[in-house]
Coordinates of C-alpha atoms and ligand atoms in Angstrom, one line a residue:
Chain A
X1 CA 0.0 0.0 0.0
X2 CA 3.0 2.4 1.0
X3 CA 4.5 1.4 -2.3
X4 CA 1.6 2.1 -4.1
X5 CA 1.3 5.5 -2.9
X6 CA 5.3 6.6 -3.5
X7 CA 4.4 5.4 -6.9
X8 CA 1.5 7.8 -7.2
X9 CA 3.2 10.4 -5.9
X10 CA 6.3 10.0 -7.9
X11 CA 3.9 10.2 -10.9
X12 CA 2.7 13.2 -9.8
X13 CA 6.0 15.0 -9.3
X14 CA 6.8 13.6 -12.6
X15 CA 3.8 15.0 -14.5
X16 CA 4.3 18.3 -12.6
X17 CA 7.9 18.6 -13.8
X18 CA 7.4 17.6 -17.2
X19 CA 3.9 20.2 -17.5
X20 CA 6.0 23.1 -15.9
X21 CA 8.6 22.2 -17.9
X22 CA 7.1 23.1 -21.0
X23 CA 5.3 25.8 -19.9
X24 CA 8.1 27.4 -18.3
X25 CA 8.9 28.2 -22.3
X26 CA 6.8 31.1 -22.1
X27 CA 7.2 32.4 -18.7
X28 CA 10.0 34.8 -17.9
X29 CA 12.3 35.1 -17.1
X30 CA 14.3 33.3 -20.2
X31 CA 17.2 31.2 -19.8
X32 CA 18.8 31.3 -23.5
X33 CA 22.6 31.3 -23.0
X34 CA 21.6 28.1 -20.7
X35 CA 19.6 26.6 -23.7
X36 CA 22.1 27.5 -26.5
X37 CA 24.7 25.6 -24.2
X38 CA 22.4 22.4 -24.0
X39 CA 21.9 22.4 -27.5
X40 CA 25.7 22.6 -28.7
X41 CA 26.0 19.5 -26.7
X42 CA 23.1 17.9 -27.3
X43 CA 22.6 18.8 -31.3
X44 CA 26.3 19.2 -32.4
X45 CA 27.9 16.8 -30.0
X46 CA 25.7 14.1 -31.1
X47 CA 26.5 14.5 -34.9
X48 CA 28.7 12.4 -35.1
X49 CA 27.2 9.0 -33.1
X50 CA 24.3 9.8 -35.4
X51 CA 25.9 9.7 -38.2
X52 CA 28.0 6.6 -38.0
X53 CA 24.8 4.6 -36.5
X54 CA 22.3 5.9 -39.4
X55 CA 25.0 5.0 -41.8
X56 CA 25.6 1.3 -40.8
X57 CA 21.1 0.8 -39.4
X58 CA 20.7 1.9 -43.6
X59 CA 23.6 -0.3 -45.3
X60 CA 22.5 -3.4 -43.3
X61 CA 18.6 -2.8 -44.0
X62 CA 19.5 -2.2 -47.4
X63 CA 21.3 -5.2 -48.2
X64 CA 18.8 -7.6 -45.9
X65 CA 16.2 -6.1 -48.6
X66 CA 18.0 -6.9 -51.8
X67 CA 18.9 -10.2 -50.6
X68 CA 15.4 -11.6 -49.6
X69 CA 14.0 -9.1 -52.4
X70 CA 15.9 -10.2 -55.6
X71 CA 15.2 -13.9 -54.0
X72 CA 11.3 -13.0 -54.8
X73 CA 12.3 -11.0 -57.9
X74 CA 11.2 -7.6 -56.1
X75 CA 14.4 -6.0 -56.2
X76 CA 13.1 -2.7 -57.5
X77 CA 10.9 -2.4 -54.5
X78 CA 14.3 -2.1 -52.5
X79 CA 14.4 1.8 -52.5
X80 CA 10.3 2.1 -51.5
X81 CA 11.0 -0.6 -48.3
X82 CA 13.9 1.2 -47.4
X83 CA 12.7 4.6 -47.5
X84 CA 9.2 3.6 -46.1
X85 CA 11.2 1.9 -42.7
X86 CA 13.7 4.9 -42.5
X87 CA 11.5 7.9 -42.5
X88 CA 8.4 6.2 -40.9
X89 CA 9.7 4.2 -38.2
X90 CA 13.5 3.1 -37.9
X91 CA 15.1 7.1 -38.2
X92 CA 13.2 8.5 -35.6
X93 CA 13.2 5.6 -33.2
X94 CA 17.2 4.9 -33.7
X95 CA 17.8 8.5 -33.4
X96 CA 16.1 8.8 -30.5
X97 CA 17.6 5.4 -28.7
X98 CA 21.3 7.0 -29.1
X99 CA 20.0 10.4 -28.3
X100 CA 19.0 8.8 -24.7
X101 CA 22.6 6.7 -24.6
X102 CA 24.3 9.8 -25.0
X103 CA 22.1 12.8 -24.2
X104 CA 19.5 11.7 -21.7
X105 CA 22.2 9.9 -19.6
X106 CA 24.3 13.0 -19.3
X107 CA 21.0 15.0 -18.4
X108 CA 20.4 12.8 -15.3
X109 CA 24.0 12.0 -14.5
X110 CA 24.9 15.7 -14.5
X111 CA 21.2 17.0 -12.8
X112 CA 22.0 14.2 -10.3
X113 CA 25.4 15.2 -9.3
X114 CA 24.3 19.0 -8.9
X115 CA 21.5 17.8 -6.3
X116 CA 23.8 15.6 -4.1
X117 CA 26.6 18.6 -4.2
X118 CA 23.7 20.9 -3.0
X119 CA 23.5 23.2 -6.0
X120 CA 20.0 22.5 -6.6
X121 CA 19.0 23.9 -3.1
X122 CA 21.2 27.0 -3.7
X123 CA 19.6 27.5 -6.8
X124 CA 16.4 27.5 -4.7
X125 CA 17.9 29.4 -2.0
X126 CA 19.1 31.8 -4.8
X127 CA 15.3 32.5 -5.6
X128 CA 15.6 30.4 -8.8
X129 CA 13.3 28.0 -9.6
X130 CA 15.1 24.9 -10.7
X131 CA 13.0 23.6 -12.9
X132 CA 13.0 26.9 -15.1
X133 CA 17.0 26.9 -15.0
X134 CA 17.7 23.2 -15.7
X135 CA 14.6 21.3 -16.9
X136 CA 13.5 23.7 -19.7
X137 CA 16.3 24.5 -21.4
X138 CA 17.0 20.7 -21.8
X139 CA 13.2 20.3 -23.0
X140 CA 13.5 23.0 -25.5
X141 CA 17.2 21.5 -26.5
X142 CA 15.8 18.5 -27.2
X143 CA 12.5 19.2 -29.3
X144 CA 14.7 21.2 -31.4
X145 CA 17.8 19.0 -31.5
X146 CA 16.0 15.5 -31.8
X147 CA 14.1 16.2 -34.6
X148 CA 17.0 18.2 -36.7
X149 CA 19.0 14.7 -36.1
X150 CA 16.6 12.6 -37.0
X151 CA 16.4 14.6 -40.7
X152 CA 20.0 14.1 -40.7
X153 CA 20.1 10.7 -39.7
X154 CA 17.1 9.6 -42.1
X155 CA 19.1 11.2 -45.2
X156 CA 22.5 9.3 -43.9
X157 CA 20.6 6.1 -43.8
X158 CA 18.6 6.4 -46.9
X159 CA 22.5 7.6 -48.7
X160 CA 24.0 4.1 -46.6
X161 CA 21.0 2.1 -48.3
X162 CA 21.6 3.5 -51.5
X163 CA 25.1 2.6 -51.4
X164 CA 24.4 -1.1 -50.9
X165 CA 21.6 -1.2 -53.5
X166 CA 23.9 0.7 -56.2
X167 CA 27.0 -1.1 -55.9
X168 CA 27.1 -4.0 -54.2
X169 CA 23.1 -5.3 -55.3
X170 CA 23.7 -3.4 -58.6
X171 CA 20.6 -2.0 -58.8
X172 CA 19.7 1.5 -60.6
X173 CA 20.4 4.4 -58.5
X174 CA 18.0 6.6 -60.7
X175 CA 15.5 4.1 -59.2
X176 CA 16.1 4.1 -56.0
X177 CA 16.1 7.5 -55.7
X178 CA 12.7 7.9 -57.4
X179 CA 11.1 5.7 -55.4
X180 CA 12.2 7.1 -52.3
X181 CA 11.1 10.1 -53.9
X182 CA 7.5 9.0 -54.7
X183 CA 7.4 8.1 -50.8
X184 CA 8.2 11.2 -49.9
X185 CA 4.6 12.1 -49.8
X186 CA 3.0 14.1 -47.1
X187 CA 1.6 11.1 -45.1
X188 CA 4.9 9.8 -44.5
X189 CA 7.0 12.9 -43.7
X190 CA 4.4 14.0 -41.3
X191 CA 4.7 10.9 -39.6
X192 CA 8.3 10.4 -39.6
X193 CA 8.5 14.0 -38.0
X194 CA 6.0 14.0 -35.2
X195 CA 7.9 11.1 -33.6
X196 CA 11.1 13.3 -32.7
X197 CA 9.0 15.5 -31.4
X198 CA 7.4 13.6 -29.1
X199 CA 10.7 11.1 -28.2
X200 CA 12.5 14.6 -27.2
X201 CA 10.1 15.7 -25.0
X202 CA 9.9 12.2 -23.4
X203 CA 13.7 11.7 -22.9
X204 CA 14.2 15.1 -22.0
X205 CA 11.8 15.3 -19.0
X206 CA 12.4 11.7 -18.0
X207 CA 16.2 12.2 -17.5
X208 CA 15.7 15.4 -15.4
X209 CA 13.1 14.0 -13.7
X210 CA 15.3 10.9 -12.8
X211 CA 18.2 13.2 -12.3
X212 CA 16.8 15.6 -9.8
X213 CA 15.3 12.5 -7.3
X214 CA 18.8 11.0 -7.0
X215 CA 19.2 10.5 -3.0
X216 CA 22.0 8.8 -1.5
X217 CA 25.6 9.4 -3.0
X218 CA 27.5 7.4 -6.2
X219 CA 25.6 4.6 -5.7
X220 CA 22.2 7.2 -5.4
X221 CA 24.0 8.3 -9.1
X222 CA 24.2 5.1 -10.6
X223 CA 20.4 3.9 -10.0
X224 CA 18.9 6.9 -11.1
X225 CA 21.4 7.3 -14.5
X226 CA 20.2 3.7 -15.0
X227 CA 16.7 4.1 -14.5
X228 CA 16.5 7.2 -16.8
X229 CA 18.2 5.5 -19.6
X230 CA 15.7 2.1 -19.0
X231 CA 12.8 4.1 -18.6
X232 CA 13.3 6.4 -21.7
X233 CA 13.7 3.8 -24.3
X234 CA 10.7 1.7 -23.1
X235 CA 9.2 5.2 -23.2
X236 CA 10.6 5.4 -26.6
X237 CA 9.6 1.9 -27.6
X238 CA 6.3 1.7 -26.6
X239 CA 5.2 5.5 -27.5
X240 CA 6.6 4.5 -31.3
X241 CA 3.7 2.0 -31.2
X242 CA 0.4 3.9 -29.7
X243 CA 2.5 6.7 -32.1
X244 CA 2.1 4.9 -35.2
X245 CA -1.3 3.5 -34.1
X246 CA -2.9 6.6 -33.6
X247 CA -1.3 8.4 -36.9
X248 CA -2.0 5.4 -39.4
X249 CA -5.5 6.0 -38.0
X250 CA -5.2 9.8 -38.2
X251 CA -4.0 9.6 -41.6
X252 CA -6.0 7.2 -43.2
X253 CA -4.1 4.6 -43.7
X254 CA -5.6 0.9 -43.8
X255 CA -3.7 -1.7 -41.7
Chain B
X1 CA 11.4 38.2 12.8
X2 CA 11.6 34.2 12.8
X3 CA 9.0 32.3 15.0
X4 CA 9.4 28.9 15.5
X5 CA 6.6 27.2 17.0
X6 CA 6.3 23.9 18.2
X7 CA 8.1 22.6 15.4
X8 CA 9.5 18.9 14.9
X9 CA 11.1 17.2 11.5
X10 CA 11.9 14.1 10.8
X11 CA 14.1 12.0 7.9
X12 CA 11.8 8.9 7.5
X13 CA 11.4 7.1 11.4
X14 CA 14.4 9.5 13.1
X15 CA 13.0 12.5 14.6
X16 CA 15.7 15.0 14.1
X17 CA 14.2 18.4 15.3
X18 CA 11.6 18.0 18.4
X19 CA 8.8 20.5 19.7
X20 CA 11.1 23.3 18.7
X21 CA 10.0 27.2 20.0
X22 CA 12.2 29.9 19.6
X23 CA 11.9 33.3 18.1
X24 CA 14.6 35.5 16.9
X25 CA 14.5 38.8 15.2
X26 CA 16.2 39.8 12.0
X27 CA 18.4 42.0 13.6
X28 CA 19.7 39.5 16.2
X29 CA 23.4 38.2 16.1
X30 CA 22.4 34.8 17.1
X31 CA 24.8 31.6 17.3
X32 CA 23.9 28.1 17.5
X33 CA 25.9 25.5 19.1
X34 CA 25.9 22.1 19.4
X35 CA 27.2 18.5 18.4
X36 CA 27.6 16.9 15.2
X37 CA 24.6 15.8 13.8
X38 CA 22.4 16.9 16.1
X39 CA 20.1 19.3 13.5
X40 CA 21.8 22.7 13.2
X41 CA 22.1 22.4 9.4
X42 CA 18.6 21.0 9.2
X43 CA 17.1 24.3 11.6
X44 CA 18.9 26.7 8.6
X45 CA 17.0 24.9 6.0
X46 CA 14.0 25.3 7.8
X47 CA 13.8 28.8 7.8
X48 CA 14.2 29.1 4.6
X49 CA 11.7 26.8 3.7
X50 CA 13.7 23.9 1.8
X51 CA 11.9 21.3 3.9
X52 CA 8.7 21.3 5.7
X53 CA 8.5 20.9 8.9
X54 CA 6.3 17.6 9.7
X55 CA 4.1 19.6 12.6
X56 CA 4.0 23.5 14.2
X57 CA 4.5 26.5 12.4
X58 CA 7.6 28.4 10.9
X59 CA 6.5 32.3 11.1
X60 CA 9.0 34.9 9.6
X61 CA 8.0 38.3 9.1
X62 CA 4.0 37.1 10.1
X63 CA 4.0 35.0 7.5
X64 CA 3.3 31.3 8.1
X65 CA 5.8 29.7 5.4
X66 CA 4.8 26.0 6.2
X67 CA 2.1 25.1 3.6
X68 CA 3.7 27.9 0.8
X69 CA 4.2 26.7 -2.6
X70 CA 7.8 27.0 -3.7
X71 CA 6.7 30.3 -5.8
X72 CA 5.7 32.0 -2.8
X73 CA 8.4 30.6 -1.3
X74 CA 11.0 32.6 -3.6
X75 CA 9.8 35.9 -1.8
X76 CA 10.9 34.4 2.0
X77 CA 14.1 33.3 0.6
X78 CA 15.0 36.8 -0.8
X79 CA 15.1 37.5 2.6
X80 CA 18.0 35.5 3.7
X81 CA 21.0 34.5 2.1
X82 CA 22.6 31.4 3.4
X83 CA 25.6 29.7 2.9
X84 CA 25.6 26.2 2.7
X85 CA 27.8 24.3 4.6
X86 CA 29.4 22.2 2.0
X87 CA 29.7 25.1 -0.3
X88 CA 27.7 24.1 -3.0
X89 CA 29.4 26.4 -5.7
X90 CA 28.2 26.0 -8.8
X91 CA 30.7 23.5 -10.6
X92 CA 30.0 24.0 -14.4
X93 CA 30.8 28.0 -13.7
X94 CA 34.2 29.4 -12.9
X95 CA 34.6 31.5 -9.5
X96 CA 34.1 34.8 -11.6
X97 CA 30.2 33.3 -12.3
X98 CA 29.5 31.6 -9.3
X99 CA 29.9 35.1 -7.3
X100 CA 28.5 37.0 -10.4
X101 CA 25.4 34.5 -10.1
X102 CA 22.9 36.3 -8.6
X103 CA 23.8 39.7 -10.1
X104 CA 23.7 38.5 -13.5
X105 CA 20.3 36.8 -12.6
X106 CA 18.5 40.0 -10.6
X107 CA 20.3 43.3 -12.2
X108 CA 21.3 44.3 -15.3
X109 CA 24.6 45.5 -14.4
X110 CA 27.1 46.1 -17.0
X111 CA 29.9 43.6 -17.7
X112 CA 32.5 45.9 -16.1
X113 CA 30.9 47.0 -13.2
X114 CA 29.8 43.0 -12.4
X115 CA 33.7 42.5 -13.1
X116 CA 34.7 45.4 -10.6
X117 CA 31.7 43.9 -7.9
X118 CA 32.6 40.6 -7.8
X119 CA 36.6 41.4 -7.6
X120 CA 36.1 43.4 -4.9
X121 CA 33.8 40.6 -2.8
X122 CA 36.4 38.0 -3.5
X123 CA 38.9 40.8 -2.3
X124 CA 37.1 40.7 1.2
X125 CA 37.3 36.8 1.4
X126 CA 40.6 36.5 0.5
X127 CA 40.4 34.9 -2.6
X128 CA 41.3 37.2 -5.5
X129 CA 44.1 35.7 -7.1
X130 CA 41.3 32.5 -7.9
X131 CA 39.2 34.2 -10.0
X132 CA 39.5 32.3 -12.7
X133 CA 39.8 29.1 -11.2
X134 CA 37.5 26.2 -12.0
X135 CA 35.8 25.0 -8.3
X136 CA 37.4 21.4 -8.1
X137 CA 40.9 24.1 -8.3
X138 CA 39.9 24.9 -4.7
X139 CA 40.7 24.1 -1.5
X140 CA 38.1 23.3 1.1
X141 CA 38.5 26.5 2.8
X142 CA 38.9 28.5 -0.6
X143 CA 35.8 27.3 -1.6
X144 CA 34.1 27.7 1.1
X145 CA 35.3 31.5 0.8
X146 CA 34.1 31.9 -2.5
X147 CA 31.0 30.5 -1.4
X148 CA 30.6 33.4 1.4
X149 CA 31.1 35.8 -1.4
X150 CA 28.7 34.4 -3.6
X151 CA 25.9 35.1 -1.1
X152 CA 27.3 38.3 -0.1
X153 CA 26.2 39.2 -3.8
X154 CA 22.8 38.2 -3.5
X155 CA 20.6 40.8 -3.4
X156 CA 19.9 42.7 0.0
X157 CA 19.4 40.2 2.3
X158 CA 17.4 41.0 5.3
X159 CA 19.8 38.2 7.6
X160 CA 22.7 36.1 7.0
X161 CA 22.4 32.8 7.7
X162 CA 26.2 30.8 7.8
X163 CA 26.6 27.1 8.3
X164 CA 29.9 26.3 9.9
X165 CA 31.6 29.1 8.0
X166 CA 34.5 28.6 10.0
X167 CA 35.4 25.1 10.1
X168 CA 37.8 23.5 8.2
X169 CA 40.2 27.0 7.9
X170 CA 43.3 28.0 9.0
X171 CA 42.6 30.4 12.4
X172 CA 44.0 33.1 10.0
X173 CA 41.2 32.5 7.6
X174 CA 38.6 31.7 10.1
X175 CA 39.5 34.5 12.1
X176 CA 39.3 37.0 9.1
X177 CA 36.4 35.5 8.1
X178 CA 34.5 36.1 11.9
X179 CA 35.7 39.5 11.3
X180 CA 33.8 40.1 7.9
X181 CA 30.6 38.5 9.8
X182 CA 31.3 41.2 12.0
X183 CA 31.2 43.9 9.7
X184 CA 28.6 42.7 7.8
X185 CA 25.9 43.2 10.8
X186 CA 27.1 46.1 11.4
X187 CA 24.6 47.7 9.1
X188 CA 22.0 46.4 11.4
X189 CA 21.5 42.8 9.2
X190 CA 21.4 39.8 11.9
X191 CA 23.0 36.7 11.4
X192 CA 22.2 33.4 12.5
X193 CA 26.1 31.6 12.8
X194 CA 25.7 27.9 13.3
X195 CA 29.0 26.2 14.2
X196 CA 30.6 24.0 16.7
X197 CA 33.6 26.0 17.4
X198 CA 32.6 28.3 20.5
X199 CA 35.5 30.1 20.2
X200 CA 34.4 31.7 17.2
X201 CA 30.9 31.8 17.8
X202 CA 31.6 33.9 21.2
X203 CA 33.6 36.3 18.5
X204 CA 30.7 36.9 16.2
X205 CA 27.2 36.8 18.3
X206 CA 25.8 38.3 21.7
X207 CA 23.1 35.3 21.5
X208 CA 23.7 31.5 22.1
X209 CA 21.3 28.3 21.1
X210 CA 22.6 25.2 22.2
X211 CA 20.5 22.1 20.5
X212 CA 20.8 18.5 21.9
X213 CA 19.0 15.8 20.9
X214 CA 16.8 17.8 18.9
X215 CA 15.6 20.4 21.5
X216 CA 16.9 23.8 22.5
X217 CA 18.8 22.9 25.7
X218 CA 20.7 26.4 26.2
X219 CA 19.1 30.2 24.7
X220 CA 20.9 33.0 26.5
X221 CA 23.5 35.5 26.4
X222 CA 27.4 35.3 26.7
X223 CA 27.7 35.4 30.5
X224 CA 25.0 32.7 30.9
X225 CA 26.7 30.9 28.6
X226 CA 30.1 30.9 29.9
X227 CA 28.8 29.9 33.7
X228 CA 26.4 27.4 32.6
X229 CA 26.1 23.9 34.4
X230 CA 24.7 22.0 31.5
X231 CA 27.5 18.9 31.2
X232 CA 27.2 19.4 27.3
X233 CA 28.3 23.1 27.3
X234 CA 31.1 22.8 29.8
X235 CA 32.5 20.2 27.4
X236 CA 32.2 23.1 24.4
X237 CA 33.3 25.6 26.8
X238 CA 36.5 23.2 28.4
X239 CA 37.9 23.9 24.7
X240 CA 38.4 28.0 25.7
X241 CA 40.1 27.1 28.9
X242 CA 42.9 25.5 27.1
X243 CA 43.4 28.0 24.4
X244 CA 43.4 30.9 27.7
X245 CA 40.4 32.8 26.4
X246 CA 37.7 31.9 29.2
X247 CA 38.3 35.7 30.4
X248 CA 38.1 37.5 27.6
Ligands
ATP1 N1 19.0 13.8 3.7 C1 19.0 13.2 4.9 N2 18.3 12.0 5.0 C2 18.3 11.4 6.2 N3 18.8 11.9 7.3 C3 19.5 13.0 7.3 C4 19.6 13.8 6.0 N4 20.3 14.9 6.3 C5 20.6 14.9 7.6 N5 20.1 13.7 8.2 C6 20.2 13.4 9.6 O1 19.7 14.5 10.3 C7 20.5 14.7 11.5 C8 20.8 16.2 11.6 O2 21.5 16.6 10.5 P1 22.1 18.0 10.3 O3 22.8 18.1 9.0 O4 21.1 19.0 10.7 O5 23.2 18.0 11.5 P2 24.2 19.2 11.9 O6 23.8 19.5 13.3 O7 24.2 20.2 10.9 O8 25.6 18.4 12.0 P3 27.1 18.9 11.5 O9 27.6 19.8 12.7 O10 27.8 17.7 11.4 O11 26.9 19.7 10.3 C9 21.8 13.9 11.3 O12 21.8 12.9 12.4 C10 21.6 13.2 10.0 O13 21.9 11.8 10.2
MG2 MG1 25.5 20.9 9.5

């Protein structure tokens, strides 16, 4: 019963954080300098992970598609499969998994360290509200930053699958290419970009919220780093699914 | 003025702070004594409203603090400015930002006038030559220094509220430092000092709280102090006899 109620609670703290949060966008008074900071190391320090991992997720799906495609004589559907899993559902959810391996577990490693050093009560002490100074410039870096790499890391992916298909499957490139193109369509983008959205808002407030309860030293730091990273991709995971449910439905697609 | 009333606290099962009264006014020069871990720290972060207390009432300025939401809460911290015991500088920000926090967050000072402020604080704790240095650079007693003249920048306090600003420092430093709480009240601001070094409490305030076992054992002047028959204080007070200060 006691459990049941530090769970309810904990939800409670959690929603308040993550509504205040976002809120705390509009409110003054405006942490930018803190928010430009978050996002050089969330945005351009994650470039490069991005980049390598959207690469090698596009080769391998590429070249698992020409092999059991060219088995069934399909091979020219290779660039529509491809781009279809990359921009609907594999970009934005492989995006957002490193984004928590390497963003979100900073977040709550760093947010937890300034708690058990006392620099969260000075802040309060200070007059500042904490949630204002930490949380939302990390929400606001990541619902910008998120979604940019996801663009970037769908394009690398699509370029890694185009590789394989062009010169090791020896299949047109003017082909693949079009038929990326053709899928391109509204329906898809739209679906391929609210995800980001969403995944950054989730992994942003999770880690902070993780981060700021850490009690009780290194070992305090260790749990709550760990929970923040577990929690966001099941976040992450199951959200993709009630995600594409709901937007297949919204956008009229038939399953 | 701070009112304490009937107040107790407790971390999970342990009772800490038990059926506290007490009431001090802003202007007091006010020390509190007493062992480690007996609830000093957790007293200072009552008052300011960083935990609730789990019965009684918290009263400063005739305002019941106890069921305020952290917004309102902002306004009674303004009040004070306290310096945490451990420090707490901010350890992302150089020592030039840590003491320029609060002026870069409540005024709009120019970059050269914030430059000239916060040399001069760090001038009065001793600690110019570290302006530039990242807080892990510091020693224990630097950084607790630095950590003095961060608050010192925060905007008009009413009260000062130090934990253990002394310990841990050379009796150069600790001494220099009693002196600058000293001057700081001389404007008329109070402090509340809590330490465990009588020596340097009997320095700084005309006031004395001695907490044991979470209850104020002790709440009188110097003299009353110094002749007291409570076992606990003689033991605090044996400390003056062998440095030859009993007297002065
Ligand atoms: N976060 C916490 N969780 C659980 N117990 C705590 C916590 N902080 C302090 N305590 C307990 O509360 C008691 C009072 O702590 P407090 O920090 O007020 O002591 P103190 O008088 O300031 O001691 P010191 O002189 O060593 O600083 C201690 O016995 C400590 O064990
Ligand atoms: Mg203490």
């Amino acid at each position: 019963m006691r459990r049941l109620k530090e769970i309810i609670s904990d939800l409670q703290d959690f929603y308040m954080l993550s509504v205040r949060g976002l809120l705390s966008i509009f409110k003054r008074p405006f942490y930018f300098k803190d928010a430009i900071e978050q996002m050089d190391y969330a945005g351009a320090g994650s470039f490069f992970i991005i980049f390598i991992v959207s690469l090698f997720v596009g080769m391998a799906l590429s070249l698992q598609l020409s092999a059991e495609l060219s088995r069934l004589g399909l091979k020219i559907y290779t660039g529509k499969v491809v781009g279809i899993s990359v921009i609907r559902e594999l970009g934005p959810v492989v995006a957002a998994l490193v984004f928590t391996g390497r963003v979100g577990a900073g977040m709550a490693s760093e947010l937890g360290l300034m708690v058990l050093g006392h620099q969260v009560d000075t802040l309060r002490v200070f007059g500042v509200d904490p949630i204002k100074k930490l949380v939302t410039p990390r929400i606001v870096s990541s619902i910008i930053m998120l979604p940019a790499l996801t663009i970037i890391g769908d394009a690398v992916s699509l370029f890694g699958g185009y590789y394989i298909a062009v010169f090791v499957s020896n299949q047109s490139g003017t082909l693949y290419w079009s038929s990326i193109r053709e899928e391109l369509i509204f329906e898809n983008v739209f679906s391929g970009a609210v995800k980001p959205f969403v995944f950054g808002y989730l992994i942003a407030c999770i880690c902070c919220y993780m981060g700021l309860s850490t009690k009780g030293g290194a070992t305090g730091l260790r749990q709550s780093t760990t929970k923040a990273v577990v929690t966001s991709i099941i976040m992450i995971i199951i959200s993709d699914f009630i995600l594409t449910r709901i937007l297949l439905y919204v956008l009229g697609f038939p399953v | 003025m701070i009112v304490f009333d009937k107040v107790c606290f407790s971390y999970g099962e342990r009772q800490i702070i038990k059926d506290l009264n007490f009431s001090i006014n802003f202007d007091e020069r006010v020390a509190i004594l007493g062992g480690s871990g007996e609830g000093k720290t957790t007293i200072l972060k009552l008052i300011i409203g960083l935990i609730k207390p789990d019965s009684g009432k918290i009263i400063i300025d005739g305002e019941d603090i106890t069921n305020k939401t952290e917004d309102h809460l902002r306004e009674v911290r303004m009040k004070f400015s306290l310096v945490f015991q451990e420090g707490a500088l901010f350890d992302s920000l150089n020592v030039k930002e840590n003491v320029a926090f609060c002026l870069r967050e409540y005024t709009k000072m120019p970059e050269d006038e914030i430059d000239r402020k916060v040399r001069e604080l760090l001038r009065i704790v001793g600690v110019e030559h570290a302006m530039e240095f990242m807080p892990e650079q510091l020693s224990g007693g630097m950084h607790r220094r630095v950590s003095i003249a961060r608050s010192l920048a925060a905007c008009e306090p009413r009260m000062f509220l130090y934990d253990e600003p002394t310990s841990g420092l050379d009796p150069v430093n600790a001494d220099n430092i009693c002196k600058l709480i000293t001057d700081l009240s001389k404007s008329g601001k109070g402090f509340i000092v809590v330490t465990h070094k009588v020596v340097d409490a009997l320095k700084v305030a005309n006031r004395f709280m001695f907490l044991k076992d979470g209850e104020l054992v002790f709440d009188g002047d110097r003299e009353k102090l110094l002749h007291s028959d409570i076992p606990d204080i003689q033991v605090f007070i044996s400390e003056l006899n062998y440095a030859g200060v009993k007297d002065v």
